[in-house]
mmCIF file of C-alpha atoms and ligand atoms in Angstrom:
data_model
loop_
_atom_site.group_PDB
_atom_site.id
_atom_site.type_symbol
_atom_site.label_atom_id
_atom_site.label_comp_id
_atom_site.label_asym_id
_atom_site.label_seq_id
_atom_site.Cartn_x
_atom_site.Cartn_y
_atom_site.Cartn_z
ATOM 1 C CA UNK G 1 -75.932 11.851 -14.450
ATOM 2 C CA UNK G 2 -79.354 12.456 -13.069
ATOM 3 C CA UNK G 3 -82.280 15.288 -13.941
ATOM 4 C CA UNK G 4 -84.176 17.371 -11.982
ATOM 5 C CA UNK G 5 -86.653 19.044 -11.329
ATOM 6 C CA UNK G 6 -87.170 20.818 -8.040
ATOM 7 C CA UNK G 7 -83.197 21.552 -7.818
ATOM 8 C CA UNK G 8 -80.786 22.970 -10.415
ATOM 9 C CA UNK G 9 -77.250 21.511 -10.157
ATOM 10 C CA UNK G 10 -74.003 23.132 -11.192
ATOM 11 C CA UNK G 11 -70.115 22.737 -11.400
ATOM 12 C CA UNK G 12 -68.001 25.558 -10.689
ATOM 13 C CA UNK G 13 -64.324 24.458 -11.370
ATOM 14 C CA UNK G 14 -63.832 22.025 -8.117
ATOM 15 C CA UNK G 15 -67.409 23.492 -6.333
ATOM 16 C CA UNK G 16 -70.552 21.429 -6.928
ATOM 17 C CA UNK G 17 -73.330 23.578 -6.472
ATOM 18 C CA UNK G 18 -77.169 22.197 -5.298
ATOM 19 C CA UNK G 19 -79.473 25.305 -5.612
ATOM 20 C CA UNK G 20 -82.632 24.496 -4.544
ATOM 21 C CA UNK G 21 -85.670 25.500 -7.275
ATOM 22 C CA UNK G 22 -89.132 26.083 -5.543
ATOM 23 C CA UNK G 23 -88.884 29.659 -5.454
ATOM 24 C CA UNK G 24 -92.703 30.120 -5.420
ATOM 25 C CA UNK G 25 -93.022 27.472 -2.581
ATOM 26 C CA UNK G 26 -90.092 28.912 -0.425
ATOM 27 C CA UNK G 27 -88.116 26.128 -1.410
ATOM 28 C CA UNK G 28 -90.508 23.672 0.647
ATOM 29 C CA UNK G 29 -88.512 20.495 0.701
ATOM 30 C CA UNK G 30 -90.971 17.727 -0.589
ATOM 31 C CA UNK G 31 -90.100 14.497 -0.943
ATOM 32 C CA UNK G 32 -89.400 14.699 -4.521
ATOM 33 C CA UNK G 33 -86.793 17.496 -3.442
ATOM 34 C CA UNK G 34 -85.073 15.660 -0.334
ATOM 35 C CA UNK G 35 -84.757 12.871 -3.133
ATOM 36 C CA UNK G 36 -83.097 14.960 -5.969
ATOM 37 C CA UNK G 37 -80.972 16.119 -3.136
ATOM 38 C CA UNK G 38 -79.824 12.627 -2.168
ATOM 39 C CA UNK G 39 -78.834 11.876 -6.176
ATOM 40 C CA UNK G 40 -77.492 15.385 -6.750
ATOM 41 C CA UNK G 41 -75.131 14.321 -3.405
ATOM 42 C CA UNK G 42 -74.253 10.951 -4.680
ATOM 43 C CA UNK G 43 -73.580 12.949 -8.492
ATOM 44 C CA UNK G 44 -70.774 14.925 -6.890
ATOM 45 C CA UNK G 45 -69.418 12.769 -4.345
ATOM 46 C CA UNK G 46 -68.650 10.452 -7.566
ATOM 47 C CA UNK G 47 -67.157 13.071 -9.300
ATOM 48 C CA UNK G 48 -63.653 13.102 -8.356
ATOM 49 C CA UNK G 49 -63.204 16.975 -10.105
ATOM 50 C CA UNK G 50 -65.314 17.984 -7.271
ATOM 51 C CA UNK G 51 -63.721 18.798 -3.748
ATOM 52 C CA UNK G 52 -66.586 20.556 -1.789
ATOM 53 C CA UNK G 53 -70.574 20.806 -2.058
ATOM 54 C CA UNK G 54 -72.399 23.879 -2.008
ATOM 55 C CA UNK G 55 -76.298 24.036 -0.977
ATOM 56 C CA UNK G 56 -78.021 27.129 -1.017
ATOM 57 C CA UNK G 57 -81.701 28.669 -1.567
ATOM 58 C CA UNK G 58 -83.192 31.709 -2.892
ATOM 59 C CA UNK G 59 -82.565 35.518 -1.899
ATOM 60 C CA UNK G 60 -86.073 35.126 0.566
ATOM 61 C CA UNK G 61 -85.304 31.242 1.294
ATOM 62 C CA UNK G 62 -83.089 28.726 1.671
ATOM 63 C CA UNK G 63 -85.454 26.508 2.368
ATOM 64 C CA UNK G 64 -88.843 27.523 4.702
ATOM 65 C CA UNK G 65 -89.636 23.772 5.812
ATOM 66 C CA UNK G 66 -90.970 20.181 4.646
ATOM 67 C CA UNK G 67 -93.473 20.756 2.218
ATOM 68 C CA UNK G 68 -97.007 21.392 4.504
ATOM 69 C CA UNK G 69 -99.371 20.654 2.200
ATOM 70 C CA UNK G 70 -97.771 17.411 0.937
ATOM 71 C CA UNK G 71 -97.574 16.192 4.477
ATOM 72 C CA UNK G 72 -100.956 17.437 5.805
ATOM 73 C CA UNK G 73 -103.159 14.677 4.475
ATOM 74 C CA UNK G 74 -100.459 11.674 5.743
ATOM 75 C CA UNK G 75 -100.980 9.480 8.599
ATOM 76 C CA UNK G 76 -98.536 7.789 11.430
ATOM 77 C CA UNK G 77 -98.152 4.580 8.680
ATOM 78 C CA UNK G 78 -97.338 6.488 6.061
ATOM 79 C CA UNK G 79 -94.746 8.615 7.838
ATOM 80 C CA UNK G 80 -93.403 5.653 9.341
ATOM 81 C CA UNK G 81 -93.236 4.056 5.870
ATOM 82 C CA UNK G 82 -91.759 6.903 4.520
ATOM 83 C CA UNK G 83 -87.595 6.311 4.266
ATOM 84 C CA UNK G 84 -87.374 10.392 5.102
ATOM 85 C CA UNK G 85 -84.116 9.901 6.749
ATOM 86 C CA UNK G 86 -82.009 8.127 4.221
ATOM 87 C CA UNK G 87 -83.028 10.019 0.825
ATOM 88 C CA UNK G 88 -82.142 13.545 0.328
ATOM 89 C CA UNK G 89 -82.066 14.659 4.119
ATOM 90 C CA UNK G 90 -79.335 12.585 5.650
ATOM 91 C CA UNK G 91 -77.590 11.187 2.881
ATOM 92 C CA UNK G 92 -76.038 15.328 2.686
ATOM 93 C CA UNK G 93 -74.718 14.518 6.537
ATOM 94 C CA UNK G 94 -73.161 11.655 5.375
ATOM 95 C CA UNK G 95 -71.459 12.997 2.461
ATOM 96 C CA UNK G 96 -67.638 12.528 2.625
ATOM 97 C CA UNK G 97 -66.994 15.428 0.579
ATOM 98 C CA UNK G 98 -66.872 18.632 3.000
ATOM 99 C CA UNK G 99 -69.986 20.660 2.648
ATOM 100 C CA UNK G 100 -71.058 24.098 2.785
ATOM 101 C CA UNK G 101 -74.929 25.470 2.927
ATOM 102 C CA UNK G 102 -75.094 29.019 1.719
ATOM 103 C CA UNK G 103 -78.401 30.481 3.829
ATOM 104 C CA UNK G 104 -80.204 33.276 3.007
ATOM 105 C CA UNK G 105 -83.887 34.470 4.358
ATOM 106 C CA UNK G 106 -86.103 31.770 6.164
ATOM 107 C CA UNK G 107 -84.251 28.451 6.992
ATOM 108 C CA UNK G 108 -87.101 27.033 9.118
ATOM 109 C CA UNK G 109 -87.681 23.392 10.255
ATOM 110 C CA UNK G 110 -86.528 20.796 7.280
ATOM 111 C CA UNK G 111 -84.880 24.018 5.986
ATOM 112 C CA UNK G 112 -83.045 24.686 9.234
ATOM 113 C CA UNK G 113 -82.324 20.803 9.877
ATOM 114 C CA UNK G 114 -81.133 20.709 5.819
ATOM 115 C CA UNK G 115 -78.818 23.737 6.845
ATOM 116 C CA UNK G 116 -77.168 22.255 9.982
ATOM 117 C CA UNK G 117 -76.625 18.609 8.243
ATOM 118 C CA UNK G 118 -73.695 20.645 5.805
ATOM 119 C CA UNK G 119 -70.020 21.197 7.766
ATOM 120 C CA UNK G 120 -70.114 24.962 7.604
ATOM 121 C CA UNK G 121 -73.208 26.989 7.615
ATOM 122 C CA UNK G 122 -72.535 30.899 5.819
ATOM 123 C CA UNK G 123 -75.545 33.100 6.579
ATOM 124 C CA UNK G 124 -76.312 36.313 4.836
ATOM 125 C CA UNK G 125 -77.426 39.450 7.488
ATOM 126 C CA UNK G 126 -81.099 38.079 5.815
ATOM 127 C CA UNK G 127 -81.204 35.023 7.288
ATOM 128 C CA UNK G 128 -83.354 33.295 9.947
ATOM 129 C CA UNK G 129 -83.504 30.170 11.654
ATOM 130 C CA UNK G 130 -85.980 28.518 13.467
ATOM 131 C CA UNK G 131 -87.629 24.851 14.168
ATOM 132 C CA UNK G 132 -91.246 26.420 13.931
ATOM 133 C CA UNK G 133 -92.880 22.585 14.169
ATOM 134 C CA UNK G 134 -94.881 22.855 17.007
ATOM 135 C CA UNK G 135 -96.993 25.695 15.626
ATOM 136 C CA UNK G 136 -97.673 22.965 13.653
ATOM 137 C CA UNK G 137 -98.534 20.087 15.801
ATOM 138 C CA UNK G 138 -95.724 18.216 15.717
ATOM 139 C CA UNK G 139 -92.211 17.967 16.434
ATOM 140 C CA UNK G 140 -88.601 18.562 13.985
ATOM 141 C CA UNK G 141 -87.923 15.025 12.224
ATOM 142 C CA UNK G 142 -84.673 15.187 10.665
ATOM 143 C CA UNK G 143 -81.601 16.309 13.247
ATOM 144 C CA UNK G 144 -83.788 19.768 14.636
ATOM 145 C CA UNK G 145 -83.819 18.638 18.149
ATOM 146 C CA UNK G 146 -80.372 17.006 17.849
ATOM 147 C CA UNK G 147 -78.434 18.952 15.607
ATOM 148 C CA UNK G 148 -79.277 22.267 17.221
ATOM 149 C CA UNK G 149 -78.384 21.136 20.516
ATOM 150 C CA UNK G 150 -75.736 20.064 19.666
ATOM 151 C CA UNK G 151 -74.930 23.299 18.123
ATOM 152 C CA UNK G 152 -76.123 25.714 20.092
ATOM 153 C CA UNK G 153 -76.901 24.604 23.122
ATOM 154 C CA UNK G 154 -80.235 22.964 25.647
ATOM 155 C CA UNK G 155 -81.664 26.377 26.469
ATOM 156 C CA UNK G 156 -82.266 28.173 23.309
ATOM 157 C CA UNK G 157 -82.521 24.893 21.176
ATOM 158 C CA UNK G 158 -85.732 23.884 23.795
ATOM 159 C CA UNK G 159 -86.510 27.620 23.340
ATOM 160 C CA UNK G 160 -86.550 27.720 19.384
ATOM 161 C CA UNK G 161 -88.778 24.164 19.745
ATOM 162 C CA UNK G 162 -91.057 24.967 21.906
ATOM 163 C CA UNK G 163 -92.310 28.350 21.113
ATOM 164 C CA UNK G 164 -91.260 28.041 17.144
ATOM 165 C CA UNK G 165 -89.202 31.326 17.354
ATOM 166 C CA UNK G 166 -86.887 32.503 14.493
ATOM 167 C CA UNK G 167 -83.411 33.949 15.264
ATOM 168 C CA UNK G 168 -81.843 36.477 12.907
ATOM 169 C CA UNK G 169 -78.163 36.144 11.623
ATOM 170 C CA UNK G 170 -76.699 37.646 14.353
ATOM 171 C CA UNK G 171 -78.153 35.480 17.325
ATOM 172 C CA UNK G 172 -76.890 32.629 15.410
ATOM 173 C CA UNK G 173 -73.645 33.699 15.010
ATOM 174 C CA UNK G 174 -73.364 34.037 18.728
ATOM 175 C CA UNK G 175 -75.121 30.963 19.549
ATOM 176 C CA UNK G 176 -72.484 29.105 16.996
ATOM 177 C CA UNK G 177 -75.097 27.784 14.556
ATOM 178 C CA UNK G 178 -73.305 29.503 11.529
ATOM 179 C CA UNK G 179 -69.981 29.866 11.066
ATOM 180 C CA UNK G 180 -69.523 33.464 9.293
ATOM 181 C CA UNK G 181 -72.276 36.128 8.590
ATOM 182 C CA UNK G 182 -71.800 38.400 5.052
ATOM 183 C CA UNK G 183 -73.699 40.384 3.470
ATOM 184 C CA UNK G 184 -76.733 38.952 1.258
ATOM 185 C CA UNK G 185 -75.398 40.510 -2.083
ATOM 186 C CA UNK G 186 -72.168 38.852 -0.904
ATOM 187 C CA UNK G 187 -73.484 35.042 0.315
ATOM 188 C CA UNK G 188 -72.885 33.465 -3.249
ATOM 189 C CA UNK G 189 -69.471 35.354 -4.067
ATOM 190 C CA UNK G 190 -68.149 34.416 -0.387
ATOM 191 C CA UNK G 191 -69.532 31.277 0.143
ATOM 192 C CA UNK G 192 -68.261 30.002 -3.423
ATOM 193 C CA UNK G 193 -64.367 31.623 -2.178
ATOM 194 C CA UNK G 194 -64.591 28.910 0.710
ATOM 195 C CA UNK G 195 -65.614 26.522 -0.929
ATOM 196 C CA UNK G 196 -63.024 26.726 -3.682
ATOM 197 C CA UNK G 197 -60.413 27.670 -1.081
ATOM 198 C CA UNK G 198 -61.463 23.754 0.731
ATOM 199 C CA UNK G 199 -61.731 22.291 -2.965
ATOM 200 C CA UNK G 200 -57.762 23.588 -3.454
ATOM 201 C CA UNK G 201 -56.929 21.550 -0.333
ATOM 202 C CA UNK G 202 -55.765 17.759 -0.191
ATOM 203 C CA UNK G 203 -59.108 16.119 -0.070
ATOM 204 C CA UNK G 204 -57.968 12.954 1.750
ATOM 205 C CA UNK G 205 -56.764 15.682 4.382
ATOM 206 C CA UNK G 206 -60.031 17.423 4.545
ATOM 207 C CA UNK G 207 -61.983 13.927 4.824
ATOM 208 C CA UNK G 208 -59.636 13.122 7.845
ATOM 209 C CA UNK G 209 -60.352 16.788 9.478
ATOM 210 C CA UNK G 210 -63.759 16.597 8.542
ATOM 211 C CA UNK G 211 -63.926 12.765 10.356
ATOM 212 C CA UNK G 212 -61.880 14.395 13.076
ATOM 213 C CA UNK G 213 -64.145 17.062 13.847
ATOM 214 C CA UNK G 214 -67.496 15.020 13.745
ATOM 215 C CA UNK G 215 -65.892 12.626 15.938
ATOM 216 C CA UNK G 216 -65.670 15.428 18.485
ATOM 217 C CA UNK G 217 -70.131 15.375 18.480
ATOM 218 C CA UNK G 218 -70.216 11.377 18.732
ATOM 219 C CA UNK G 219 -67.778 10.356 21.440
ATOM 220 C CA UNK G 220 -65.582 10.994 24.736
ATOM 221 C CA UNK G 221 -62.899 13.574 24.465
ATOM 222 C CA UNK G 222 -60.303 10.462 25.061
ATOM 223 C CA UNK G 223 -62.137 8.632 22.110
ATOM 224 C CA UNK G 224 -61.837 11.427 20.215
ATOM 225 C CA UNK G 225 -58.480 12.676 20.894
ATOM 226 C CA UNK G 226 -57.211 8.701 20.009
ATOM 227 C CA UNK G 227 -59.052 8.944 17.117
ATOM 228 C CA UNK G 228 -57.713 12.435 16.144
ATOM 229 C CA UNK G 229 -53.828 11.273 16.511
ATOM 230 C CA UNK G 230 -54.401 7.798 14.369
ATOM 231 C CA UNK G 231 -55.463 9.781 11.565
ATOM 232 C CA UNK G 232 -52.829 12.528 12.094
ATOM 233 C CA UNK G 233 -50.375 9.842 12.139
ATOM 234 C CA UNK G 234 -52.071 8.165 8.855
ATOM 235 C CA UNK G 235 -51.811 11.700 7.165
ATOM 236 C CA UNK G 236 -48.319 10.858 6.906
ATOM 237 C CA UNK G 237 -48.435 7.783 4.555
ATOM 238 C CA UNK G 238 -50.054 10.777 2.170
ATOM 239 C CA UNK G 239 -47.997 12.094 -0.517
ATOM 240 C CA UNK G 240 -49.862 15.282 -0.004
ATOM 241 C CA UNK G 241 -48.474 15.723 3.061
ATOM 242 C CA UNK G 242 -44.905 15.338 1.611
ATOM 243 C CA UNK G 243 -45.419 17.752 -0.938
ATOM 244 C CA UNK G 244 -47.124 20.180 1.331
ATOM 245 C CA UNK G 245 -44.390 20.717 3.870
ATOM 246 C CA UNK G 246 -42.008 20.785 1.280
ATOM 247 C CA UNK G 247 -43.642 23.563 -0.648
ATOM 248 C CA UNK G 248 -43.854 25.127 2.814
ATOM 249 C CA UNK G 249 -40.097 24.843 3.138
ATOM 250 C CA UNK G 250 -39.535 25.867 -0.776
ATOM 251 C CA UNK G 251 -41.629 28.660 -0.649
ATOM 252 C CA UNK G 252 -44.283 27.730 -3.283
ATOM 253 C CA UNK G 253 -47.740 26.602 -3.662
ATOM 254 C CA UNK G 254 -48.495 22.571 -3.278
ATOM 255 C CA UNK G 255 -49.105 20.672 -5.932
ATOM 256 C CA UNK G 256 -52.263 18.380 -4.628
ATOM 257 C CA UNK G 257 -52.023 15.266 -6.154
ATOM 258 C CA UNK G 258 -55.395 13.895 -3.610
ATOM 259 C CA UNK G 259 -53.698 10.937 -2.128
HETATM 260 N N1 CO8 I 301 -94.588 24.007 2.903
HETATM 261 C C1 CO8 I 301 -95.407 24.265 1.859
HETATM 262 N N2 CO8 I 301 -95.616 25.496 1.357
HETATM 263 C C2 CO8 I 301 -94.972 26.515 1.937
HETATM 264 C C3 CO8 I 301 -94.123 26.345 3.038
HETATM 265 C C4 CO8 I 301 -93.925 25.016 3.513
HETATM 266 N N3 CO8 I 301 -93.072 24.723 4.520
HETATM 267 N N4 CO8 I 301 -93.631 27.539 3.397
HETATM 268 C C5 CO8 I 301 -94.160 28.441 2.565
HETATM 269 N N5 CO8 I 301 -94.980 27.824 1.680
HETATM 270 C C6 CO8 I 301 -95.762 28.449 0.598
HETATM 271 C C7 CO8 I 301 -96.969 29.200 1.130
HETATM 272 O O1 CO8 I 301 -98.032 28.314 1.377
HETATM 273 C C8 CO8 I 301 -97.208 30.139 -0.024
HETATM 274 O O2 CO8 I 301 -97.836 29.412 -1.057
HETATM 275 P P1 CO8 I 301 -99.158 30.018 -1.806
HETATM 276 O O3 CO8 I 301 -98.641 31.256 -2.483
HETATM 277 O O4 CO8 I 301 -99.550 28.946 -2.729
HETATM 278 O O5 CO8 I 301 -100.135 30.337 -0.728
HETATM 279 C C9 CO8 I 301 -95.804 30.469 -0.527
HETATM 280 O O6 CO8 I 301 -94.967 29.410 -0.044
HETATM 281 C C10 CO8 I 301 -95.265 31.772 0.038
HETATM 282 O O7 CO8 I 301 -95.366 31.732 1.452
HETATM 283 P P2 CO8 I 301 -96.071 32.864 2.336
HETATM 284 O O8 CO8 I 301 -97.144 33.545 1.542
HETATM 285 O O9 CO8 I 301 -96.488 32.239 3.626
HETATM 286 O O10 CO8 I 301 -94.839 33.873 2.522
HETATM 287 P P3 CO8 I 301 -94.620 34.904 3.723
HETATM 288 O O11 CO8 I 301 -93.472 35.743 3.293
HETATM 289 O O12 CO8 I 301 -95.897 35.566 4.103
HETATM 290 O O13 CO8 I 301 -94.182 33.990 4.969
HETATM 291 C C11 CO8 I 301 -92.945 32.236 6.087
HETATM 292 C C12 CO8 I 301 -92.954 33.291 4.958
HETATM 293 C C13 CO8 I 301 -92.916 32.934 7.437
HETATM 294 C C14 CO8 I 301 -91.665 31.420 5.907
HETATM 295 C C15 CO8 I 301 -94.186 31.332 5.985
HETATM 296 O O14 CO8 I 301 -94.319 30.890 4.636
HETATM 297 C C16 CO8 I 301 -94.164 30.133 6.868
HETATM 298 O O15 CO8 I 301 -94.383 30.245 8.073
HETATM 299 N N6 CO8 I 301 -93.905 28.924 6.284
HETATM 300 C C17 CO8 I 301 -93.940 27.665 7.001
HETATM 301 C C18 CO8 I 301 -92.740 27.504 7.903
HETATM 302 C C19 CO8 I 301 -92.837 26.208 8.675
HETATM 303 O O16 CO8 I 301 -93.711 26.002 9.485
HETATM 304 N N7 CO8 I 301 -91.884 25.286 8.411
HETATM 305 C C20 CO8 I 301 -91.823 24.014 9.097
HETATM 306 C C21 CO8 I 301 -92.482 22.959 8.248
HETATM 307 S S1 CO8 I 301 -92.562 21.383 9.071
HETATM 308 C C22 CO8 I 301 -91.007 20.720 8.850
HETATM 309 O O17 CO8 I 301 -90.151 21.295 8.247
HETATM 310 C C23 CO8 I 301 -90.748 19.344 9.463
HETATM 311 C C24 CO8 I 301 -89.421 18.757 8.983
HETATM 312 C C25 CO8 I 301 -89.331 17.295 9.360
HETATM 313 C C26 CO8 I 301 -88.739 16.426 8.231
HETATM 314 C C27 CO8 I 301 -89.770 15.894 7.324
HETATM 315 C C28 CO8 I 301 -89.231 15.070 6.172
HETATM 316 C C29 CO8 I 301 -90.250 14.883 5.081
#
């Protein structure tokens, strides 16, 4: 089991819970954070009690960026040397487990892209999202110019890049960028209900959906769709899906057994 420090890492019966601990510093992900992220991930992914990841911030920030003043001094080498995409950052996209981030306040650049890398993004009415970079110099670095496209579409992703805009809760509702909007004395409470409600599912069923579903962003809709019926079809050599559709026929609640 790891320590930490920038991050404070929780179980709550089959919820793992990343909170990120920078409060001063608006949660600025630093390297040392994206790294503790990356262990915390591989912590619960290993931990077969767990069914679903929770990442969230503070009441004023999820998380308001990479860490400026740690980056301000480095160079193209260093960046280049720097292994930014496989620590911390994108080791939460390619978590198996499903995932949720819990956003409240600024989610800006690293914050934003650390957001969008989870399954399901829950926003309180506080939150804002943006890919501020440019006012910066320089340009998102881990999924902001991919991600969000994908997301939410070329316009207003080129619009959020280029002139470093935030959008409140509600334009990212209607863009698609979060799933469900609730109110910030509500994010943890609600957020932790969906998460325990995907925990309580079969989590070889939830790893095919959430395969399915990511498919959809990485290939052709006939790709996708044959890749959507072979693990439909493969759901069937579960005994979870036995014992679901016969507690559907009995009347009564399934009795998971995860495989
Ligand atoms: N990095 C470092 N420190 C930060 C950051 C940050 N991203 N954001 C806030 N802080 C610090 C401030 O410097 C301040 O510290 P101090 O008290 O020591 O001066 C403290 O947090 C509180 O911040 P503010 O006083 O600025 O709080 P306000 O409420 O006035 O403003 C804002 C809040 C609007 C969120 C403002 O802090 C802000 O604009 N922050 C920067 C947002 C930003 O530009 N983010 C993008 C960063 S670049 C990036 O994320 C690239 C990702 C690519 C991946 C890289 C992998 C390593």
């Amino acid at each position: 089991m790891s320590t930490f420090e920038f991050i404070i890492v929780e179980r709550q019966n089959a919820v793992g819970i990343i909170k990120l601990n920078r409060p001063k510093l608006l949660n600025a992900l630093s390297f040392g954070v994206f790294g503790e992220i990356g262990a915390a991930v591989d912590d619960l992914e290993a931990d077969d009690a767990i069914g679903c990841i929770l990442i969230t911030g503070s009441d004023k920030a999820f998380a308001a960026g990479a860490d400026i003043k740690e980056m301000q001094p480095k160079g193209f080498i260093d960046m280049f040397n720097e292994d930014f995409t496989s620590i911390g950052g994108d080791r939460l996209a390619r978590c198996r487990k499903p995932t949720i981030a819990a956003v409240a306040g600024y989610a800006l650049g690293g914050g934003c892209e650390l957001a969008m890398m989870c399954d399901i993004i829950i926003a309180a009415d506080t939150a804002k999202f943006g890919q501020p970079e440019i006012t910066l110099g320089t340009i998102p670095g881990i999924g902001g110019t991919q991600r969000l496209t994908r997301a939410i579409g070329k316009s207003k992703a080129m619009d959020l890049c280029l002139t470093g805009r935030m959008m409140d809760a509600q334009e990212a509702e209607r863009a698609g960028l979060v799933s469900r909007i609730v109110p910030a004395d509500k994010l943890m409470e609600e957020a932790l209900a969906a998460a325990e409600k995907i925990a309580s599912m079969s989590y070889p069923a939830a790893a095919m959906a959430k395969s399915a579903v990511n498919r959809a962003l990485e290939t052709t809709l006939a790709e996708g769709l044959a890749v959507e019926r072979d693990l439909f079809r493969s759901s069937f050599a579960l005994e979870d899906r036995s014992e679901g559709m016969a507690a559907f026929i009995e009347k009564r609640k399934p009795n998971n057994k995860n495989r």
